[in-house]
C-alpha cells in the first residue's frame, strides 16, 4: 500500500489506485482459494510455490520499479 500511494502522479492517481487495489484484491482471492487444494498436495508445495512467486515479484520490483525518494508526485511520469 505504501508503494501504491507514492508511485502515481496526481493526474492518474485516482484511477490507477483503484485498478491497483482491485488487482491486489484479486490476487488475495486467488491465493486464499488455491491454498487449501495446494496444501492437500503438501504444505511444502504450497509454501514453495508462493515463495517462488514472491521472489519473482521481488526481482520485478528491483528491476522495473523506479526509486521515488526525493521526487515530487507531479514530477513522476
mmCIF file of C-alpha atoms in Angstrom:
data_model
loop_
_atom_site.group_PDB
_atom_site.id
_atom_site.type_symbol
_atom_site.label_atom_id
_atom_site.label_comp_id
_atom_site.label_asym_id
_atom_site.label_seq_id
_atom_site.Cartn_x
_atom_site.Cartn_y
_atom_site.Cartn_z
ATOM 1 C CA UNK A 1 0.000 0.000 0.000
ATOM 2 C CA UNK A 2 2.880 2.383 0.669
ATOM 3 C CA UNK A 3 4.281 1.825 -2.818
ATOM 4 C CA UNK A 4 0.899 2.467 -4.440
ATOM 5 C CA UNK A 5 0.491 5.797 -2.659
ATOM 6 C CA UNK A 6 3.818 7.058 -3.926
ATOM 7 C CA UNK A 7 4.083 5.852 -7.497
ATOM 8 C CA UNK A 8 1.276 7.615 -9.367
ATOM 9 C CA UNK A 9 1.172 11.298 -10.236
ATOM 10 C CA UNK A 10 -1.905 13.351 -9.457
ATOM 11 C CA UNK A 11 -3.393 13.235 -12.970
ATOM 12 C CA UNK A 12 -3.893 9.454 -12.954
ATOM 13 C CA UNK A 13 -3.743 8.748 -9.231
ATOM 14 C CA UNK A 14 -7.423 8.021 -8.558
ATOM 15 C CA UNK A 15 -7.924 5.619 -11.461
ATOM 16 C CA UNK A 16 -4.525 3.974 -11.025
ATOM 17 C CA UNK A 17 -5.023 3.392 -7.295
ATOM 18 C CA UNK A 18 -8.428 1.866 -7.988
ATOM 19 C CA UNK A 19 -7.021 -0.533 -10.579
ATOM 20 C CA UNK A 20 -4.035 -1.428 -8.399
ATOM 21 C CA UNK A 21 -6.228 -2.061 -5.351
ATOM 22 C CA UNK A 22 -8.553 -4.249 -7.432
ATOM 23 C CA UNK A 23 -5.540 -6.241 -8.664
ATOM 24 C CA UNK A 24 -4.396 -6.770 -5.072
ATOM 25 C CA UNK A 25 -7.854 -7.938 -4.016
ATOM 26 C CA UNK A 26 -7.950 -10.332 -6.975
ATOM 27 C CA UNK A 27 -4.518 -11.724 -6.094
ATOM 28 C CA UNK A 28 -5.582 -12.190 -2.459
ATOM 29 C CA UNK A 29 -8.707 -14.045 -3.644
ATOM 30 C CA UNK A 30 -6.681 -16.347 -5.884
ATOM 31 C CA UNK A 31 -4.207 -17.128 -3.109
ATOM 32 C CA UNK A 32 -6.885 -17.804 -0.500
ATOM 33 C CA UNK A 33 -8.901 -20.054 -2.809
ATOM 34 C CA UNK A 34 -5.965 -22.071 -4.163
ATOM 35 C CA UNK A 35 -4.181 -22.624 -0.853
ATOM 36 C CA UNK A 36 -6.395 -25.443 0.502
ATOM 37 C CA UNK A 37 -6.024 -27.605 -2.602
ATOM 38 C CA UNK A 38 -2.310 -26.915 -2.798
ATOM 39 C CA UNK A 39 -1.935 -27.748 0.896
ATOM 40 C CA UNK A 40 -3.582 -31.117 0.206
ATOM 41 C CA UNK A 41 -0.623 -31.906 -2.045
ATOM 42 C CA UNK A 42 1.705 -30.796 0.741
ATOM 43 C CA UNK A 43 2.498 -27.666 2.689
ATOM 44 C CA UNK A 44 5.999 -27.734 1.215
ATOM 45 C CA UNK A 45 4.414 -27.437 -2.237
ATOM 46 C CA UNK A 46 2.039 -24.607 -1.326
ATOM 47 C CA UNK A 47 4.609 -22.519 0.517
ATOM 48 C CA UNK A 48 7.285 -23.298 -2.054
ATOM 49 C CA UNK A 49 5.008 -22.209 -4.923
ATOM 50 C CA UNK A 50 4.156 -18.918 -3.232
ATOM 51 C CA UNK A 51 7.800 -18.368 -2.265
ATOM 52 C CA UNK A 52 8.918 -18.707 -5.885
ATOM 53 C CA UNK A 53 6.378 -16.102 -6.988
ATOM 54 C CA UNK A 54 7.318 -13.799 -4.100
ATOM 55 C CA UNK A 55 10.948 -13.956 -5.243
ATOM 56 C CA UNK A 56 9.902 -13.271 -8.836
ATOM 57 C CA UNK A 57 7.917 -10.237 -7.695
ATOM 58 C CA UNK A 58 10.929 -9.007 -5.716
ATOM 59 C CA UNK A 59 13.094 -9.276 -8.833
ATOM 60 C CA UNK A 60 10.435 -7.430 -10.832
ATOM 61 C CA UNK A 61 10.318 -4.588 -8.298
ATOM 62 C CA UNK A 62 14.094 -4.298 -8.124
ATOM 63 C CA UNK A 63 14.357 -4.212 -11.923
ATOM 64 C CA UNK A 64 11.355 -2.193 -13.069
ATOM 65 C CA UNK A 65 10.009 -0.028 -10.215
ATOM 66 C CA UNK A 66 11.872 3.290 -10.053
ATOM 67 C CA UNK A 67 13.061 4.859 -6.809
ATOM 68 C CA UNK A 68 10.788 7.721 -5.765
ATOM 69 C CA UNK A 69 12.784 9.116 -2.855
ATOM 70 C CA UNK A 70 13.001 12.888 -3.166
ATOM 71 C CA UNK A 71 10.789 13.034 -6.279
ATOM 72 C CA UNK A 72 7.628 15.130 -6.193
ATOM 73 C CA UNK A 73 4.393 13.405 -7.251
ATOM 74 C CA UNK A 74 3.928 15.936 -10.042
ATOM 75 C CA UNK A 75 7.371 15.095 -11.461
ATOM 76 C CA UNK A 76 6.669 11.382 -11.876
ATOM 77 C CA UNK A 77 5.823 10.223 -15.382
#
